[in-house]
PDB file of N, CA and C in Angstrom:
ATOM      1  N   UNK X   1       2.212   9.365 -28.832  1.00  0.00           N
ATOM      2  CA  UNK X   1       3.166   9.553 -29.901  1.00  0.00           C
ATOM      3  C   UNK X   1       3.968  10.819 -29.652  1.00  0.00           C
ATOM      4  N   UNK X   2       5.223  10.722 -29.895  1.00  0.00           N
ATOM      5  CA  UNK X   2       6.091  11.885 -29.717  1.00  0.00           C
ATOM      6  C   UNK X   2       5.691  12.985 -30.707  1.00  0.00           C
ATOM      7  N   UNK X   3       5.541  14.152 -30.179  1.00  0.00           N
ATOM      8  CA  UNK X   3       5.220  15.301 -31.023  1.00  0.00           C
ATOM      9  C   UNK X   3       3.738  15.429 -31.370  1.00  0.00           C
ATOM     10  N   UNK X   4       2.940  14.439 -30.975  1.00  0.00           N
ATOM     11  CA  UNK X   4       1.512  14.491 -31.288  1.00  0.00           C
ATOM     12  C   UNK X   4       0.839  15.544 -30.411  1.00  0.00           C
ATOM     13  N   UNK X   5      -0.146  16.191 -30.975  1.00  0.00           N
ATOM     14  CA  UNK X   5      -0.917  17.187 -30.235  1.00  0.00           C
ATOM     15  C   UNK X   5      -2.380  16.825 -30.318  1.00  0.00           C
ATOM     16  N   UNK X   6      -3.064  17.158 -29.277  1.00  0.00           N
ATOM     17  CA  UNK X   6      -4.488  16.882 -29.229  1.00  0.00           C
ATOM     18  C   UNK X   6      -5.246  18.162 -29.580  1.00  0.00           C
ATOM     19  N   UNK X   7      -6.181  18.035 -30.494  1.00  0.00           N
ATOM     20  CA  UNK X   7      -7.011  19.174 -30.900  1.00  0.00           C
ATOM     21  C   UNK X   7      -8.473  18.774 -30.762  1.00  0.00           C
ATOM     22  N   UNK X   8      -9.248  19.620 -30.166  1.00  0.00           N
ATOM     23  CA  UNK X   8     -10.695  19.395 -30.096  1.00  0.00           C
ATOM     24  C   UNK X   8     -11.339  20.157 -31.247  1.00  0.00           C
ATOM     25  N   UNK X   9     -12.112  19.442 -32.000  1.00  0.00           N
ATOM     26  CA  UNK X   9     -12.820  20.060 -33.115  1.00  0.00           C
ATOM     27  C   UNK X   9     -14.292  20.145 -32.768  1.00  0.00           C
ATOM     28  N   UNK X  10     -14.873  21.271 -33.002  1.00  0.00           N
ATOM     29  CA  UNK X  10     -16.302  21.429 -32.770  1.00  0.00           C
ATOM     30  C   UNK X  10     -17.082  20.940 -33.975  1.00  0.00           C
ATOM     31  N   UNK X  11     -18.371  20.826 -33.791  1.00  0.00           N
ATOM     32  CA  UNK X  11     -19.233  20.443 -34.899  1.00  0.00           C
ATOM     33  C   UNK X  11     -19.481  21.634 -35.810  1.00  0.00           C
ATOM     34  N   UNK X  12     -20.206  21.374 -36.856  1.00  0.00           N
ATOM     35  CA  UNK X  12     -20.589  22.437 -37.781  1.00  0.00           C
ATOM     36  C   UNK X  12     -21.639  23.323 -37.118  1.00  0.00           C
ATOM     37  N   UNK X  13     -21.702  24.562 -37.551  1.00  0.00           N
ATOM     38  CA  UNK X  13     -22.750  25.465 -37.064  1.00  0.00           C
ATOM     39  C   UNK X  13     -24.098  24.965 -37.604  1.00  0.00           C
ATOM     40  N   UNK X  14     -25.200  25.441 -37.031  1.00  0.00           N
ATOM     41  CA  UNK X  14     -26.510  25.043 -37.564  1.00  0.00           C
ATOM     42  C   UNK X  14     -26.656  25.352 -39.059  1.00  0.00           C
ATOM     43  N   UNK X  15     -26.161  26.509 -39.475  1.00  0.00           N
ATOM     44  CA  UNK X  15     -26.261  26.877 -40.896  1.00  0.00           C
ATOM     45  C   UNK X  15     -25.407  25.947 -41.761  1.00  0.00           C
ATOM     46  N   UNK X  16     -24.199  25.637 -41.293  1.00  0.00           N
ATOM     47  CA  UNK X  16     -23.324  24.728 -42.037  1.00  0.00           C
ATOM     48  C   UNK X  16     -23.910  23.322 -42.095  1.00  0.00           C
ATOM     49  N   UNK X  17     -24.549  22.907 -41.006  1.00  0.00           N
ATOM     50  CA  UNK X  17     -25.171  21.576 -40.963  1.00  0.00           C
ATOM     51  C   UNK X  17     -26.295  21.459 -41.984  1.00  0.00           C
ATOM     52  N   UNK X  18     -27.148  22.482 -42.040  1.00  0.00           N
ATOM     53  CA  UNK X  18     -28.239  22.476 -43.023  1.00  0.00           C
ATOM     54  C   UNK X  18     -27.661  22.537 -44.435  1.00  0.00           C
ATOM     55  N   UNK X  19     -26.592  23.304 -44.625  1.00  0.00           N
ATOM     56  CA  UNK X  19     -25.945  23.371 -45.943  1.00  0.00           C
ATOM     57  C   UNK X  19     -25.395  22.004 -46.339  1.00  0.00           C
ATOM     58  N   UNK X  20     -24.870  21.266 -45.375  1.00  0.00           N
ATOM     59  CA  UNK X  20     -24.359  19.929 -45.686  1.00  0.00           C
ATOM     60  C   UNK X  20     -25.506  19.003 -46.084  1.00  0.00           C
ATOM     61  N   UNK X  21     -26.613  19.057 -45.347  1.00  0.00           N
ATOM     62  CA  UNK X  21     -27.777  18.254 -45.742  1.00  0.00           C
ATOM     63  C   UNK X  21     -28.249  18.648 -47.133  1.00  0.00           C
ATOM     64  N   UNK X  22     -28.228  19.943 -47.427  1.00  0.00           N
ATOM     65  CA  UNK X  22     -28.629  20.437 -48.752  1.00  0.00           C
ATOM     66  C   UNK X  22     -27.702  19.868 -49.836  1.00  0.00           C
ATOM     67  N   UNK X  23     -26.400  19.813 -49.546  1.00  0.00           N
ATOM     68  CA  UNK X  23     -25.434  19.283 -50.519  1.00  0.00           C
ATOM     69  C   UNK X  23     -25.655  17.789 -50.753  1.00  0.00           C
ATOM     70  N   UNK X  24     -26.038  17.072 -49.706  1.00  0.00           N
ATOM     71  CA  UNK X  24     -26.252  15.631 -49.819  1.00  0.00           C
ATOM     72  C   UNK X  24     -27.590  15.325 -50.487  1.00  0.00           C
ATOM     73  N   UNK X  25     -28.637  16.042 -50.075  1.00  0.00           N
ATOM     74  CA  UNK X  25     -30.000  15.710 -50.503  1.00  0.00           C
ATOM     75  C   UNK X  25     -30.518  16.536 -51.676  1.00  0.00           C
ATOM     76  N   UNK X  26     -29.909  17.669 -51.903  1.00  0.00           N
ATOM     77  CA  UNK X  26     -30.406  18.571 -52.941  1.00  0.00           C
ATOM     78  C   UNK X  26     -31.220  19.688 -52.323  1.00  0.00           C
ATOM     79  N   UNK X  27     -31.200  20.819 -52.983  1.00  0.00           N
ATOM     80  CA  UNK X  27     -31.875  22.007 -52.463  1.00  0.00           C
ATOM     81  C   UNK X  27     -33.367  21.802 -52.268  1.00  0.00           C
ATOM     82  N   UNK X  28     -34.011  21.200 -53.255  1.00  0.00           N
ATOM     83  CA  UNK X  28     -35.460  21.054 -53.198  1.00  0.00           C
ATOM     84  C   UNK X  28     -35.934  20.276 -51.993  1.00  0.00           C
ATOM     85  N   UNK X  29     -35.255  19.206 -51.695  1.00  0.00           N
ATOM     86  CA  UNK X  29     -35.683  18.357 -50.581  1.00  0.00           C
ATOM     87  C   UNK X  29     -35.490  19.062 -49.232  1.00  0.00           C
ATOM     88  N   UNK X  30     -34.402  19.788 -49.082  1.00  0.00           N
ATOM     89  CA  UNK X  30     -34.137  20.480 -47.813  1.00  0.00           C
ATOM     90  C   UNK X  30     -34.949  21.764 -47.725  1.00  0.00           C
ATOM     91  N   UNK X  31     -34.971  22.535 -48.788  1.00  0.00           N
ATOM     92  CA  UNK X  31     -35.689  23.808 -48.755  1.00  0.00           C
ATOM     93  C   UNK X  31     -37.197  23.621 -48.633  1.00  0.00           C
ATOM     94  N   UNK X  32     -37.673  22.422 -48.931  1.00  0.00           N
ATOM     95  CA  UNK X  32     -39.097  22.117 -48.776  1.00  0.00           C
ATOM     96  C   UNK X  32     -39.515  22.038 -47.319  1.00  0.00           C
ATOM     97  N   UNK X  33     -38.566  21.794 -46.405  1.00  0.00           N
ATOM     98  CA  UNK X  33     -38.867  21.737 -44.973  1.00  0.00           C
ATOM     99  C   UNK X  33     -37.602  22.066 -44.178  1.00  0.00           C
ATOM    100  N   UNK X  34     -37.252  23.336 -44.201  1.00  0.00           N
ATOM    101  CA  UNK X  34     -36.026  23.795 -43.536  1.00  0.00           C
ATOM    102  C   UNK X  34     -36.102  23.563 -42.028  1.00  0.00           C
ATOM    103  N   UNK X  35     -37.290  23.715 -41.443  1.00  0.00           N
ATOM    104  CA  UNK X  35     -37.424  23.500 -39.996  1.00  0.00           C
ATOM    105  C   UNK X  35     -37.063  22.066 -39.631  1.00  0.00           C
ATOM    106  N   UNK X  36     -37.510  21.104 -40.416  1.00  0.00           N
ATOM    107  CA  UNK X  36     -37.171  19.699 -40.160  1.00  0.00           C
ATOM    108  C   UNK X  36     -35.680  19.470 -40.374  1.00  0.00           C
ATOM    109  N   UNK X  37     -35.116  20.106 -41.394  1.00  0.00           N
ATOM    110  CA  UNK X  37     -33.674  19.976 -41.638  1.00  0.00           C
ATOM    111  C   UNK X  37     -32.886  20.491 -40.441  1.00  0.00           C
ATOM    112  N   UNK X  38     -33.350  21.584 -39.854  1.00  0.00           N
ATOM    113  CA  UNK X  38     -32.675  22.129 -38.660  1.00  0.00           C
ATOM    114  C   UNK X  38     -32.786  21.171 -37.478  1.00  0.00           C
ATOM    115  N   UNK X  39     -33.942  20.529 -37.330  1.00  0.00           N
ATOM    116  CA  UNK X  39     -34.104  19.560 -36.245  1.00  0.00           C
ATOM    117  C   UNK X  39     -33.153  18.385 -36.411  1.00  0.00           C
ATOM    118  N   UNK X  40     -33.059  17.873 -37.623  1.00  0.00           N
ATOM    119  CA  UNK X  40     -32.149  16.751 -37.896  1.00  0.00           C
ATOM    120  C   UNK X  40     -30.715  17.192 -37.649  1.00  0.00           C
ATOM    121  N   UNK X  41     -30.359  18.384 -38.123  1.00  0.00           N
ATOM    122  CA  UNK X  41     -29.004  18.902 -37.929  1.00  0.00           C
ATOM    123  C   UNK X  41     -28.685  19.041 -36.445  1.00  0.00           C
ATOM    124  N   UNK X  42     -29.647  19.523 -35.676  1.00  0.00           N
ATOM    125  CA  UNK X  42     -29.442  19.686 -34.227  1.00  0.00           C
ATOM    126  C   UNK X  42     -29.268  18.316 -33.568  1.00  0.00           C
ATOM    127  N   UNK X  43     -30.064  17.341 -33.988  1.00  0.00           N
ATOM    128  CA  UNK X  43     -29.953  15.996 -33.423  1.00  0.00           C
ATOM    129  C   UNK X  43     -28.605  15.363 -33.746  1.00  0.00           C
ATOM    130  N   UNK X  44     -28.043  15.740 -34.886  1.00  0.00           N
ATOM    131  CA  UNK X  44     -26.736  15.216 -35.298  1.00  0.00           C
ATOM    132  C   UNK X  44     -25.587  16.001 -34.666  1.00  0.00           C
ATOM    133  N   UNK X  45     -25.914  16.998 -33.865  1.00  0.00           N
ATOM    134  CA  UNK X  45     -24.929  17.811 -33.138  1.00  0.00           C
ATOM    135  C   UNK X  45     -23.891  18.448 -34.052  1.00  0.00           C
ATOM    136  N   UNK X  46     -24.268  18.674 -35.307  1.00  0.00           N
ATOM    137  CA  UNK X  46     -23.333  19.307 -36.235  1.00  0.00           C
ATOM    138  C   UNK X  46     -22.178  18.410 -36.646  1.00  0.00           C
ATOM    139  N   UNK X  47     -22.271  17.117 -36.338  1.00  0.00           N
ATOM    140  CA  UNK X  47     -21.194  16.191 -36.679  1.00  0.00           C
ATOM    141  C   UNK X  47     -21.346  15.734 -38.129  1.00  0.00           C
ATOM    142  N   UNK X  48     -20.343  16.006 -38.963  1.00  0.00           N
ATOM    143  CA  UNK X  48     -20.454  15.677 -40.376  1.00  0.00           C
ATOM    144  C   UNK X  48     -20.789  14.215 -40.664  1.00  0.00           C
ATOM    145  N   UNK X  49     -20.201  13.285 -39.931  1.00  0.00           N
ATOM    146  CA  UNK X  49     -20.496  11.874 -40.187  1.00  0.00           C
ATOM    147  C   UNK X  49     -21.953  11.552 -39.870  1.00  0.00           C
ATOM    148  N   UNK X  50     -22.474  12.096 -38.788  1.00  0.00           N
ATOM    149  CA  UNK X  50     -23.873  11.875 -38.425  1.00  0.00           C
ATOM    150  C   UNK X  50     -24.804  12.506 -39.461  1.00  0.00           C
ATOM    151  N   UNK X  51     -24.461  13.695 -39.927  1.00  0.00           N
ATOM    152  CA  UNK X  51     -25.268  14.353 -40.962  1.00  0.00           C
ATOM    153  C   UNK X  51     -25.255  13.550 -42.252  1.00  0.00           C
ATOM    154  N   UNK X  52     -24.091  13.023 -42.594  1.00  0.00           N
ATOM    155  CA  UNK X  52     -23.974  12.219 -43.812  1.00  0.00           C
ATOM    156  C   UNK X  52     -24.786  10.936 -43.693  1.00  0.00           C
ATOM    157  N   UNK X  53     -24.756  10.324 -42.502  1.00  0.00           N
ATOM    158  CA  UNK X  53     -25.538   9.103 -42.272  1.00  0.00           C
ATOM    159  C   UNK X  53     -27.034   9.393 -42.372  1.00  0.00           C
ATOM    160  N   UNK X  54     -27.465  10.516 -41.805  1.00  0.00           N
ATOM    161  CA  UNK X  54     -28.876  10.900 -41.904  1.00  0.00           C
ATOM    162  C   UNK X  54     -29.255  11.126 -43.364  1.00  0.00           C
ATOM    163  N   UNK X  55     -28.390  11.815 -44.103  1.00  0.00           N
ATOM    164  CA  UNK X  55     -28.641  12.048 -45.528  1.00  0.00           C
ATOM    165  C   UNK X  55     -28.681  10.747 -46.317  1.00  0.00           C
ATOM    166  N   UNK X  56     -27.789   9.832 -45.992  1.00  0.00           N
ATOM    167  CA  UNK X  56     -27.759   8.536 -46.689  1.00  0.00           C
ATOM    168  C   UNK X  56     -29.046   7.767 -46.444  1.00  0.00           C
ATOM    169  N   UNK X  57     -29.543   7.848 -45.220  1.00  0.00           N
ATOM    170  CA  UNK X  57     -30.806   7.169 -44.898  1.00  0.00           C
ATOM    171  C   UNK X  57     -31.935   7.729 -45.755  1.00  0.00           C
ATOM    172  N   UNK X  58     -31.975   9.045 -45.889  1.00  0.00           N
ATOM    173  CA  UNK X  58     -33.017   9.672 -46.700  1.00  0.00           C
ATOM    174  C   UNK X  58     -32.859   9.344 -48.178  1.00  0.00           C
ATOM    175  N   UNK X  59     -31.626   9.268 -48.655  1.00  0.00           N
ATOM    176  CA  UNK X  59     -31.398   8.920 -50.060  1.00  0.00           C
ATOM    177  C   UNK X  59     -31.780   7.470 -50.349  1.00  0.00           C
ATOM    178  N   UNK X  60     -31.539   6.600 -49.381  1.00  0.00           N
ATOM    179  CA  UNK X  60     -31.841   5.179 -49.557  1.00  0.00           C
ATOM    180  C   UNK X  60     -33.339   4.912 -49.528  1.00  0.00           C
ATOM    181  N   UNK X  61     -34.089   5.807 -48.879  1.00  0.00           N
ATOM    182  CA  UNK X  61     -35.536   5.645 -48.778  1.00  0.00           C
ATOM    183  C   UNK X  61     -36.215   6.921 -49.258  1.00  0.00           C
ATOM    184  N   UNK X  62     -36.408   7.043 -50.570  1.00  0.00           N
ATOM    185  CA  UNK X  62     -36.966   8.276 -51.133  1.00  0.00           C
ATOM    186  C   UNK X  62     -38.325   8.667 -50.543  1.00  0.00           C
ATOM    187  N   UNK X  63     -39.085   7.718 -50.036  1.00  0.00           N
ATOM    188  CA  UNK X  63     -40.385   8.023 -49.445  1.00  0.00           C
ATOM    189  C   UNK X  63     -40.284   8.608 -48.045  1.00  0.00           C
ATOM    190  N   UNK X  64     -39.118   8.510 -47.436  1.00  0.00           N
ATOM    191  CA  UNK X  64     -38.886   9.057 -46.102  1.00  0.00           C
ATOM    192  C   UNK X  64     -38.582  10.542 -46.234  1.00  0.00           C
ATOM    193  N   UNK X  65     -39.266  11.359 -45.471  1.00  0.00           N
ATOM    194  CA  UNK X  65     -39.071  12.806 -45.554  1.00  0.00           C
ATOM    195  C   UNK X  65     -38.192  13.293 -44.416  1.00  0.00           C
ATOM    196  N   UNK X  66     -37.693  14.492 -44.556  1.00  0.00           N
ATOM    197  CA  UNK X  66     -36.949  15.119 -43.466  1.00  0.00           C
ATOM    198  C   UNK X  66     -37.832  15.214 -42.228  1.00  0.00           C
ATOM    199  N   UNK X  67     -39.109  15.489 -42.413  1.00  0.00           N
ATOM    200  CA  UNK X  67     -40.042  15.572 -41.281  1.00  0.00           C
ATOM    201  C   UNK X  67     -40.130  14.218 -40.576  1.00  0.00           C
ATOM    202  N   UNK X  68     -40.207  13.114 -41.351  1.00  0.00           N
ATOM    203  CA  UNK X  68     -40.222  11.776 -40.753  1.00  0.00           C
ATOM    204  C   UNK X  68     -38.969  11.547 -39.918  1.00  0.00           C
ATOM    205  N   UNK X  69     -37.840  11.930 -40.472  1.00  0.00           N
ATOM    206  CA  UNK X  69     -36.578  11.735 -39.776  1.00  0.00           C
ATOM    207  C   UNK X  69     -36.510  12.615 -38.535  1.00  0.00           C
ATOM    208  N   UNK X  70     -37.003  13.841 -38.638  1.00  0.00           N
ATOM    209  CA  UNK X  70     -37.022  14.738 -37.482  1.00  0.00           C
ATOM    210  C   UNK X  70     -37.922  14.169 -36.385  1.00  0.00           C
ATOM    211  N   UNK X  71     -39.055  13.572 -36.762  1.00  0.00           N
ATOM    212  CA  UNK X  71     -39.926  12.931 -35.772  1.00  0.00           C
ATOM    213  C   UNK X  71     -39.186  11.791 -35.082  1.00  0.00           C
ATOM    214  N   UNK X  72     -38.364  11.078 -35.859  1.00  0.00           N
ATOM    215  CA  UNK X  72     -37.587   9.969 -35.314  1.00  0.00           C
ATOM    216  C   UNK X  72     -36.606  10.414 -34.247  1.00  0.00           C
ATOM    217  N   UNK X  73     -36.176  11.659 -34.319  1.00  0.00           N
ATOM    218  CA  UNK X  73     -35.275  12.211 -33.311  1.00  0.00           C
ATOM    219  C   UNK X  73     -35.927  12.114 -31.938  1.00  0.00           C
ATOM    220  N   UNK X  74     -37.210  12.397 -31.889  1.00  0.00           N
ATOM    221  CA  UNK X  74     -37.920  12.436 -30.615  1.00  0.00           C
ATOM    222  C   UNK X  74     -38.276  11.045 -30.097  1.00  0.00           C
ATOM    223  N   UNK X  75     -38.260  10.062 -30.963  1.00  0.00           N
ATOM    224  CA  UNK X  75     -38.583   8.699 -30.533  1.00  0.00           C
ATOM    225  C   UNK X  75     -37.328   7.860 -30.341  1.00  0.00           C
ATOM    226  N   UNK X  76     -36.157   8.451 -30.634  1.00  0.00           N
ATOM    227  CA  UNK X  76     -34.915   7.697 -30.488  1.00  0.00           C
ATOM    228  C   UNK X  76     -34.650   6.755 -31.648  1.00  0.00           C
ATOM    229  N   UNK X  77     -35.353   6.921 -32.754  1.00  0.00           N
ATOM    230  CA  UNK X  77     -35.188   6.028 -33.898  1.00  0.00           C
ATOM    231  C   UNK X  77     -34.659   6.787 -35.123  1.00  0.00           C
ATOM    232  N   UNK X  78     -33.777   7.739 -34.889  1.00  0.00           N
ATOM    233  CA  UNK X  78     -33.276   8.588 -35.963  1.00  0.00           C
ATOM    234  C   UNK X  78     -32.658   7.794 -37.103  1.00  0.00           C
ATOM    235  N   UNK X  79     -31.757   6.882 -36.794  1.00  0.00           N
ATOM    236  CA  UNK X  79     -31.052   6.166 -37.858  1.00  0.00           C
ATOM    237  C   UNK X  79     -31.228   4.663 -37.789  1.00  0.00           C
ATOM    238  N   UNK X  80     -32.203   4.190 -37.041  1.00  0.00           N
ATOM    239  CA  UNK X  80     -32.430   2.755 -36.959  1.00  0.00           C
ATOM    240  C   UNK X  80     -33.227   2.334 -38.186  1.00  0.00           C
ATOM    241  N   UNK X  81     -32.646   1.460 -39.015  1.00  0.00           N
ATOM    242  CA  UNK X  81     -33.367   1.065 -40.222  1.00  0.00           C
ATOM    243  C   UNK X  81     -34.596   0.223 -39.885  1.00  0.00           C
ATOM    244  N   UNK X  82     -35.623   0.307 -40.720  1.00  0.00           N
ATOM    245  CA  UNK X  82     -36.812  -0.494 -40.466  1.00  0.00           C
ATOM    246  C   UNK X  82     -36.494  -1.971 -40.628  1.00  0.00           C
ATOM    247  N   UNK X  83     -37.174  -2.807 -39.859  1.00  0.00           N
ATOM    248  CA  UNK X  83     -36.959  -4.250 -39.965  1.00  0.00           C
ATOM    249  C   UNK X  83     -37.805  -4.800 -41.083  1.00  0.00           C
ATOM    250  N   UNK X  84     -37.283  -5.805 -41.733  1.00  0.00           N
ATOM    251  CA  UNK X  84     -37.988  -6.413 -42.839  1.00  0.00           C
ATOM    252  C   UNK X  84     -38.206  -7.894 -42.559  1.00  0.00           C
ATOM    253  N   UNK X  85     -39.349  -8.398 -42.952  1.00  0.00           N
ATOM    254  CA  UNK X  85     -39.648  -9.821 -42.774  1.00  0.00           C
ATOM    255  C   UNK X  85     -39.369 -10.595 -44.048  1.00  0.00           C
ATOM    256  N   UNK X  86     -38.911  -9.918 -45.067  1.00  0.00           N
ATOM    257  CA  UNK X  86     -38.708 -10.563 -46.385  1.00  0.00           C
ATOM    258  C   UNK X  86     -37.561 -11.522 -46.368  1.00  0.00           C
TER     259      UNK X  86
END
């Protein structure tokens, strides 16, 4: 496109990423396991859409903890929804 410019945008800082998870999930849920929140934020590379998707997964499954999601980072199942036979 004429006049268009390309800009590279970086991800959020680790602190901003955790703050975004806090805004999505609430202080209590994130502050209860800040280390896990940092792991999830790092796995999401500070990308707001990825952080929002991770937060949405946690909101959709109240029994799922940040620690569970952080463990999923290491197994490659961070945002893969569980399969249901129902």
